[in-house]
Amino acid sequence: MELVERVIPQESIILRPVSDLQVGAPGCDLERFKRWFDEGLQLGAYFYGVGDYVDDASPSGRKKIRNADFYDSTVNDLEESAMRRYEEVRDLFKQAGDHWLFLLGGHHYYQFEDGRMTDIMLAEALGCPFLGTSTVFQLNLQRQAHSAQHCQVFAHHGERAFKRPDLGLAYIERDIAPAWPTVDIFTIAHSHLAATQKVELMVPKYGKHPAIKGKQRLYSLSGAWMKGYVVGNQRGGRPSGTYVEQQLLRPNSIGGVTIRVESVHTGNFDYLEISGTTD
């Protein structure tokens, strides 16, 4: 768990979490992601990564590579392929400039012979922190005329694969959110589902002007960019389905989510207006 904060010199912000792109895997809809990413750039959105940017190896795949004791030429081929995919993602992501808040790790990444890992390399190239497994990242939304309002984002790649969006959102509400009472936005990935749910809480305020202050929270599943069923997909020169098709799993959701946060100032108290949509 890493705790990091960043000052954003504006009173509103658009957020777009990025996850489960898995460049290099059969079914990766990179062109669709590029359109969504470019739309975010036009909106002035800030991005944060929730894992699985390239598809070089899963945890079991990395273990098999380490234990295989390949010849140098085979290792070189694997590393050259991994580097090409990393550079493709890096060059695409760099278009957002300093609008990257942070990156988290996921299940799919490549570790080179010299110990470098593509997730960490990507964060370094983007100039944003790599925060490992999970984070509560605090955005300090500030304009000179008002004091800063703090928006906290809990993010984790996730471990459970939910079959329906409502199950993933219910998991956040039941098992994660109660432990983090100050957090405003929760984001998990991994399930290849895109969904948001807004929740209203009430906070009593005392003093000269007693009032009930509303606190808004947003639960989000960050989406994915992998097609589960691909016409004409092959493996080893013969027709073969993707992993999703082979396992007879549900089709993947393709797309992401957009989160809007606005700092609202009233005579008695300030609050955050938070909303989310699927794209």
mmCIF file of C-alpha atoms in Angstrom:
data_model
loop_
_atom_site.group_PDB
_atom_site.id
_atom_site.type_symbol
_atom_site.label_atom_id
_atom_site.label_comp_id
_atom_site.label_asym_id
_atom_site.label_seq_id
_atom_site.Cartn_x
_atom_site.Cartn_y
_atom_site.Cartn_z
ATOM 1 C CA MET A 1 0.000 0.000 0.000
ATOM 2 C CA GLU A 2 1.358 3.386 -1.028
ATOM 3 C CA LEU A 3 -0.025 6.778 0.054
ATOM 4 C CA VAL A 4 0.720 9.598 -2.384
ATOM 5 C CA GLU A 5 -0.878 12.980 -3.033
ATOM 6 C CA ARG A 6 -0.753 15.508 -5.831
ATOM 7 C CA VAL A 7 -1.937 19.082 -6.142
ATOM 8 C CA ILE A 8 -4.244 19.676 -9.119
ATOM 9 C CA PRO A 9 -4.558 23.461 -9.710
ATOM 10 C CA GLN A 10 -8.218 23.336 -10.699
ATOM 11 C CA GLU A 11 -11.579 22.771 -9.036
ATOM 12 C CA SER A 12 -12.772 19.947 -11.273
ATOM 13 C CA ILE A 13 -11.108 16.958 -12.882
ATOM 14 C CA ILE A 14 -11.933 14.145 -15.304
ATOM 15 C CA LEU A 15 -10.390 10.767 -14.472
ATOM 16 C CA ARG A 16 -9.983 7.741 -16.721
ATOM 17 C CA PRO A 17 -8.518 4.550 -15.215
ATOM 18 C CA VAL A 18 -6.637 2.316 -17.666
ATOM 19 C CA SER A 19 -6.434 -1.454 -17.239
ATOM 20 C CA ASP A 20 -6.449 -4.826 -18.977
ATOM 21 C CA LEU A 21 -5.196 -3.585 -22.328
ATOM 22 C CA GLN A 22 -2.822 -6.563 -22.674
ATOM 23 C CA VAL A 23 -1.098 -5.470 -25.867
ATOM 24 C CA GLY A 24 0.218 -8.504 -27.740
ATOM 25 C CA ALA A 25 -2.587 -10.874 -26.790
ATOM 26 C CA PRO A 26 -5.088 -12.245 -29.324
ATOM 27 C CA GLY A 27 -8.186 -10.103 -29.118
ATOM 28 C CA CYS A 28 -6.528 -6.901 -27.916
ATOM 29 C CA ASP A 29 -8.645 -4.136 -29.483
ATOM 30 C CA LEU A 30 -5.855 -1.569 -29.554
ATOM 31 C CA GLU A 31 -7.532 0.645 -32.161
ATOM 32 C CA ARG A 32 -10.642 0.986 -30.027
ATOM 33 C CA PHE A 33 -8.509 1.823 -26.993
ATOM 34 C CA LYS A 34 -6.647 4.469 -28.996
ATOM 35 C CA ARG A 35 -9.929 6.178 -29.874
ATOM 36 C CA TRP A 36 -11.014 6.154 -26.232
ATOM 37 C CA PHE A 37 -7.604 7.368 -25.072
ATOM 38 C CA ASP A 38 -7.552 10.153 -27.667
ATOM 39 C CA GLU A 39 -11.020 11.228 -26.580
ATOM 40 C CA GLY A 40 -9.687 11.466 -23.026
ATOM 41 C CA LEU A 41 -6.811 13.628 -24.212
ATOM 42 C CA GLN A 42 -9.277 15.974 -25.902
ATOM 43 C CA LEU A 43 -11.260 16.201 -22.649
ATOM 44 C CA GLY A 44 -8.131 17.043 -20.677
ATOM 45 C CA ALA A 45 -8.578 13.891 -18.591
ATOM 46 C CA TYR A 46 -6.074 12.578 -16.082
ATOM 47 C CA PHE A 47 -5.246 8.871 -16.295
ATOM 48 C CA TYR A 48 -4.198 6.263 -13.763
ATOM 49 C CA GLY A 49 -3.125 2.705 -14.514
ATOM 50 C CA VAL A 50 -4.633 -0.313 -12.774
ATOM 51 C CA GLY A 51 -2.482 -3.041 -14.344
ATOM 52 C CA ASP A 52 -2.102 -5.450 -17.301
ATOM 53 C CA TYR A 53 -0.848 -3.055 -19.971
ATOM 54 C CA VAL A 54 1.069 -5.692 -21.964
ATOM 55 C CA ASP A 55 0.438 -9.426 -22.287
ATOM 56 C CA ASP A 56 3.942 -10.832 -22.179
ATOM 57 C CA ALA A 57 3.483 -13.276 -19.318
ATOM 58 C CA SER A 58 1.132 -14.139 -16.490
ATOM 59 C CA PRO A 59 2.555 -15.166 -13.077
ATOM 60 C CA SER A 60 2.622 -18.834 -14.100
ATOM 61 C CA GLY A 61 4.139 -17.931 -17.474
ATOM 62 C CA ARG A 62 6.964 -15.968 -15.876
ATOM 63 C CA LYS A 63 7.724 -18.886 -13.564
ATOM 64 C CA LYS A 64 7.910 -21.286 -16.508
ATOM 65 C CA ILE A 65 10.245 -18.941 -18.402
ATOM 66 C CA ARG A 66 12.555 -18.657 -15.388
ATOM 67 C CA ASN A 67 12.651 -22.436 -14.920
ATOM 68 C CA ALA A 68 13.008 -23.329 -18.605
ATOM 69 C CA ASP A 69 16.751 -22.566 -18.848
ATOM 70 C CA PHE A 70 16.430 -21.471 -22.484
ATOM 71 C CA TYR A 71 19.403 -20.919 -24.781
ATOM 72 C CA ASP A 72 20.566 -17.319 -25.006
ATOM 73 C CA SER A 73 19.087 -16.925 -28.487
ATOM 74 C CA THR A 74 15.631 -17.923 -27.234
ATOM 75 C CA VAL A 75 15.865 -15.540 -24.294
ATOM 76 C CA ASN A 76 16.945 -12.760 -26.662
ATOM 77 C CA ASP A 77 13.921 -13.427 -28.888
ATOM 78 C CA LEU A 78 11.566 -13.280 -25.904
ATOM 79 C CA GLU A 79 13.117 -10.050 -24.642
ATOM 80 C CA GLU A 80 13.057 -8.382 -28.051
ATOM 81 C CA SER A 81 9.380 -9.226 -28.410
ATOM 82 C CA ALA A 82 8.619 -7.933 -24.917
ATOM 83 C CA MET A 83 10.537 -4.737 -25.606
ATOM 84 C CA ARG A 84 8.585 -4.068 -28.803
ATOM 85 C CA ARG A 85 5.278 -4.364 -26.968
ATOM 86 C CA TYR A 86 6.515 -2.226 -24.097
ATOM 87 C CA GLU A 87 7.699 0.505 -26.489
ATOM 88 C CA GLU A 88 4.371 0.472 -28.326
ATOM 89 C CA VAL A 89 2.463 1.045 -25.080
ATOM 90 C CA ARG A 90 5.005 3.577 -23.810
ATOM 91 C CA ASP A 91 4.819 5.709 -26.953
ATOM 92 C CA LEU A 92 1.022 5.656 -26.853
ATOM 93 C CA PHE A 93 0.738 6.512 -23.154
ATOM 94 C CA LYS A 94 3.304 9.321 -23.379
ATOM 95 C CA GLN A 95 0.833 11.370 -25.419
ATOM 96 C CA ALA A 96 -0.886 12.238 -22.116
ATOM 97 C CA GLY A 97 2.208 14.025 -20.814
ATOM 98 C CA ASP A 98 1.961 14.932 -17.131
ATOM 99 C CA HIS A 99 -1.678 13.830 -16.968
ATOM 100 C CA TRP A 100 -0.614 10.408 -15.679
ATOM 101 C CA LEU A 101 -1.238 10.213 -11.921
ATOM 102 C CA PHE A 102 0.229 6.780 -11.156
ATOM 103 C CA LEU A 103 0.558 3.177 -12.337
ATOM 104 C CA LEU A 104 -0.165 -0.003 -10.422
ATOM 105 C CA GLY A 105 1.084 -3.461 -11.240
ATOM 106 C CA GLY A 106 -1.137 -6.255 -12.499
ATOM 107 C CA HIS A 107 -0.768 -9.929 -13.338
ATOM 108 C CA HIS A 108 0.646 -9.508 -16.860
ATOM 109 C CA TYR A 109 4.074 -7.933 -17.341
ATOM 110 C CA TYR A 110 7.548 -8.992 -18.436
ATOM 111 C CA GLN A 111 10.669 -9.169 -16.303
ATOM 112 C CA PHE A 112 13.903 -8.893 -18.262
ATOM 113 C CA GLU A 113 17.112 -10.763 -17.514
ATOM 114 C CA ASP A 114 18.571 -7.656 -15.852
ATOM 115 C CA GLY A 115 15.621 -7.508 -13.441
ATOM 116 C CA ARG A 116 13.719 -4.640 -15.050
ATOM 117 C CA MET A 117 9.927 -5.015 -15.167
ATOM 118 C CA THR A 118 7.781 -3.465 -17.887
ATOM 119 C CA ASP A 119 5.286 -1.924 -15.421
ATOM 120 C CA ILE A 120 8.010 -0.047 -13.557
ATOM 121 C CA MET A 121 9.777 0.927 -16.781
ATOM 122 C CA LEU A 122 6.499 2.321 -18.073
ATOM 123 C CA ALA A 123 5.936 4.478 -14.978
ATOM 124 C CA GLU A 124 9.483 5.822 -15.169
ATOM 125 C CA ALA A 125 9.030 6.712 -18.847
ATOM 126 C CA LEU A 126 5.756 8.504 -18.084
ATOM 127 C CA GLY A 127 7.203 10.425 -15.148
ATOM 128 C CA CYS A 128 4.604 9.159 -12.688
ATOM 129 C CA PRO A 129 5.002 6.994 -9.583
ATOM 130 C CA PHE A 130 4.754 3.211 -9.712
ATOM 131 C CA LEU A 131 2.721 2.308 -6.620
ATOM 132 C CA GLY A 132 2.862 -1.477 -6.677
ATOM 133 C CA THR A 133 -0.184 -3.442 -5.539
ATOM 134 C CA SER A 134 -2.575 -0.773 -4.289
ATOM 135 C CA THR A 135 -2.846 2.857 -3.288
ATOM 136 C CA VAL A 136 -4.972 5.542 -1.743
ATOM 137 C CA PHE A 137 -4.017 8.465 -3.969
ATOM 138 C CA GLN A 138 -5.124 11.893 -2.790
ATOM 139 C CA LEU A 139 -5.965 14.621 -5.281
ATOM 140 C CA ASN A 140 -5.807 18.104 -3.801
ATOM 141 C CA LEU A 141 -8.153 20.164 -5.960
ATOM 142 C CA GLN A 142 -7.237 23.785 -5.420
ATOM 143 C CA ARG A 143 -7.896 27.255 -6.746
ATOM 144 C CA GLN A 144 -6.460 30.396 -5.154
ATOM 145 C CA ALA A 145 -9.882 31.690 -4.096
ATOM 146 C CA HIS A 146 -10.697 28.566 -2.035
ATOM 147 C CA SER A 147 -8.945 26.107 0.205
ATOM 148 C CA ALA A 148 -8.080 22.731 -1.288
ATOM 149 C CA GLN A 149 -10.613 19.939 -1.357
ATOM 150 C CA HIS A 150 -9.232 16.442 -1.065
ATOM 151 C CA CYS A 151 -10.443 13.602 -3.276
ATOM 152 C CA GLN A 152 -9.093 10.163 -2.353
ATOM 153 C CA VAL A 153 -8.872 7.327 -4.884
ATOM 154 C CA PHE A 154 -8.447 3.713 -3.753
ATOM 155 C CA ALA A 155 -7.116 1.528 -6.582
ATOM 156 C CA HIS A 156 -6.131 -2.154 -6.827
ATOM 157 C CA HIS A 157 -5.787 -4.413 -9.860
ATOM 158 C CA GLY A 158 -8.000 -7.015 -8.212
ATOM 159 C CA GLU A 159 -7.876 -10.779 -7.805
ATOM 160 C CA ARG A 160 -11.452 -11.999 -8.158
ATOM 161 C CA ALA A 161 -13.045 -12.511 -11.579
ATOM 162 C CA PHE A 162 -16.662 -11.418 -11.322
ATOM 163 C CA LYS A 163 -19.140 -12.690 -13.906
ATOM 164 C CA ARG A 164 -21.447 -9.673 -13.665
ATOM 165 C CA PRO A 165 -20.831 -5.985 -12.972
ATOM 166 C CA ASP A 166 -23.273 -5.911 -10.048
ATOM 167 C CA LEU A 167 -21.253 -8.612 -8.281
ATOM 168 C CA GLY A 168 -18.047 -6.599 -8.596
ATOM 169 C CA LEU A 169 -19.683 -3.406 -7.378
ATOM 170 C CA ALA A 170 -21.312 -5.260 -4.476
ATOM 171 C CA TYR A 171 -17.897 -6.655 -3.520
ATOM 172 C CA ILE A 172 -16.465 -3.128 -3.326
ATOM 173 C CA GLU A 173 -19.409 -1.942 -1.229
ATOM 174 C CA ARG A 174 -19.403 -4.948 1.109
ATOM 175 C CA ASP A 175 -15.710 -5.852 1.519
ATOM 176 C CA ILE A 176 -13.587 -2.829 0.615
ATOM 177 C CA ALA A 177 -15.403 0.463 1.173
ATOM 178 C CA PRO A 178 -16.255 -0.039 4.884
ATOM 179 C CA ALA A 179 -12.548 -0.216 5.739
ATOM 180 C CA TRP A 180 -11.772 3.125 4.067
ATOM 181 C CA PRO A 181 -14.242 5.725 5.378
ATOM 182 C CA THR A 182 -12.423 8.758 3.932
ATOM 183 C CA VAL A 183 -12.050 7.405 0.385
ATOM 184 C CA ASP A 184 -14.207 8.959 -2.339
ATOM 185 C CA ILE A 185 -13.518 6.744 -5.380
ATOM 186 C CA PHE A 186 -12.823 3.002 -5.485
ATOM 187 C CA THR A 187 -11.417 1.346 -8.631
ATOM 188 C CA ILE A 188 -10.620 -2.314 -9.259
ATOM 189 C CA ALA A 189 -9.794 -4.090 -12.524
ATOM 190 C CA HIS A 190 -9.085 -7.700 -13.565
ATOM 191 C CA SER A 191 -12.682 -8.827 -14.241
ATOM 192 C CA HIS A 192 -12.817 -7.190 -17.706
ATOM 193 C CA LEU A 193 -15.990 -5.352 -16.699
ATOM 194 C CA ALA A 194 -16.825 -1.653 -16.941
ATOM 195 C CA ALA A 195 -19.316 -0.257 -14.435
ATOM 196 C CA THR A 196 -19.840 2.552 -11.934
ATOM 197 C CA GLN A 197 -22.153 3.033 -8.964
ATOM 198 C CA LYS A 198 -22.695 6.249 -7.048
ATOM 199 C CA VAL A 199 -23.429 6.103 -3.317
ATOM 200 C CA GLU A 200 -24.646 8.942 -1.085
ATOM 201 C CA LEU A 201 -23.609 9.163 2.571
ATOM 202 C CA MET A 202 -24.709 11.687 5.186
ATOM 203 C CA VAL A 203 -22.329 13.493 7.544
ATOM 204 C CA PRO A 204 -23.786 15.723 10.304
ATOM 205 C CA LYS A 205 -22.054 19.092 10.799
ATOM 206 C CA TYR A 206 -22.359 20.992 14.076
ATOM 207 C CA GLY A 207 -21.643 24.541 15.175
ATOM 208 C CA LYS A 208 -23.335 27.861 14.446
ATOM 209 C CA HIS A 209 -25.155 26.478 11.403
ATOM 210 C CA PRO A 210 -25.897 22.764 11.928
ATOM 211 C CA ALA A 211 -26.444 20.869 8.700
ATOM 212 C CA ILE A 212 -26.284 17.437 7.146
ATOM 213 C CA LYS A 213 -23.432 17.322 4.655
ATOM 214 C CA GLY A 214 -23.674 14.862 1.814
ATOM 215 C CA LYS A 215 -20.641 12.734 0.983
ATOM 216 C CA GLN A 216 -20.646 11.099 -2.425
ATOM 217 C CA ARG A 217 -18.708 7.944 -3.219
ATOM 218 C CA LEU A 218 -18.151 6.184 -6.504
ATOM 219 C CA TYR A 219 -17.451 2.476 -6.980
ATOM 220 C CA SER A 220 -15.902 1.595 -10.335
ATOM 221 C CA LEU A 221 -14.806 -1.436 -12.354
ATOM 222 C CA SER A 222 -12.252 -0.050 -14.777
ATOM 223 C CA GLY A 223 -13.081 -1.989 -17.955
ATOM 224 C CA ALA A 224 -10.905 -3.818 -20.472
ATOM 225 C CA TRP A 225 -9.906 -3.876 -24.126
ATOM 226 C CA MET A 226 -9.794 -7.602 -24.923
ATOM 227 C CA LYS A 227 -12.201 -9.357 -27.279
ATOM 228 C CA GLY A 228 -13.162 -12.764 -25.957
ATOM 229 C CA TYR A 229 -14.235 -14.249 -29.303
ATOM 230 C CA VAL A 230 -12.182 -13.458 -32.424
ATOM 231 C CA VAL A 231 -13.146 -14.686 -35.896
ATOM 232 C CA GLY A 232 -10.205 -16.350 -37.654
ATOM 233 C CA ASN A 233 -7.998 -16.577 -34.552
ATOM 234 C CA GLN A 234 -5.237 -19.165 -34.915
ATOM 235 C CA ARG A 235 -2.626 -20.857 -32.775
ATOM 236 C CA GLY A 236 0.196 -22.864 -34.262
ATOM 237 C CA GLY A 237 -1.202 -22.423 -37.763
ATOM 238 C CA ARG A 238 -4.592 -23.936 -37.021
ATOM 239 C CA PRO A 239 -7.939 -22.431 -35.982
ATOM 240 C CA SER A 240 -8.106 -21.959 -32.236
ATOM 241 C CA GLY A 241 -10.142 -19.748 -29.930
ATOM 242 C CA THR A 242 -8.769 -17.287 -27.435
ATOM 243 C CA TYR A 243 -8.541 -18.300 -23.779
ATOM 244 C CA VAL A 244 -12.075 -16.958 -23.245
ATOM 245 C CA GLU A 245 -13.473 -19.051 -26.098
ATOM 246 C CA GLN A 246 -11.579 -22.184 -25.061
ATOM 247 C CA GLN A 247 -12.952 -21.942 -21.535
ATOM 248 C CA LEU A 248 -16.466 -21.123 -22.833
ATOM 249 C CA LEU A 249 -16.551 -17.933 -20.789
ATOM 250 C CA ARG A 250 -18.848 -14.954 -21.259
ATOM 251 C CA PRO A 251 -17.830 -12.343 -23.874
ATOM 252 C CA ASN A 252 -15.687 -9.585 -22.424
ATOM 253 C CA SER A 253 -16.886 -6.034 -21.887
ATOM 254 C CA ILE A 254 -14.846 -3.701 -24.090
ATOM 255 C CA GLY A 255 -14.478 -0.121 -22.954
ATOM 256 C CA GLY A 256 -13.559 1.992 -19.972
ATOM 257 C CA VAL A 257 -15.078 4.380 -17.462
ATOM 258 C CA THR A 258 -14.990 8.144 -17.056
ATOM 259 C CA ILE A 259 -15.149 9.734 -13.609
ATOM 260 C CA ARG A 260 -15.925 13.410 -13.087
ATOM 261 C CA VAL A 261 -15.128 15.220 -9.847
ATOM 262 C CA GLU A 262 -16.141 18.813 -9.131
ATOM 263 C CA SER A 263 -15.301 20.810 -6.015
ATOM 264 C CA VAL A 264 -18.455 22.619 -4.884
ATOM 265 C CA HIS A 265 -18.379 25.553 -2.450
ATOM 266 C CA THR A 266 -21.433 26.687 -0.471
ATOM 267 C CA GLY A 267 -21.960 29.158 2.319
ATOM 268 C CA ASN A 268 -21.824 26.549 5.081
ATOM 269 C CA PHE A 269 -19.597 23.771 3.755
ATOM 270 C CA ASP A 270 -17.787 22.417 0.716
ATOM 271 C CA TYR A 271 -18.275 19.031 -0.908
ATOM 272 C CA LEU A 272 -17.283 16.952 -3.945
ATOM 273 C CA GLU A 273 -19.761 16.239 -6.741
ATOM 274 C CA ILE A 274 -18.741 12.858 -8.188
ATOM 275 C CA SER A 275 -20.226 10.992 -11.142
ATOM 276 C CA GLY A 276 -19.199 8.107 -13.368
ATOM 277 C CA THR A 277 -20.133 6.734 -16.778
ATOM 278 C CA THR A 278 -19.111 3.740 -18.865
ATOM 279 C CA ASP A 279 -17.666 4.370 -22.323
#
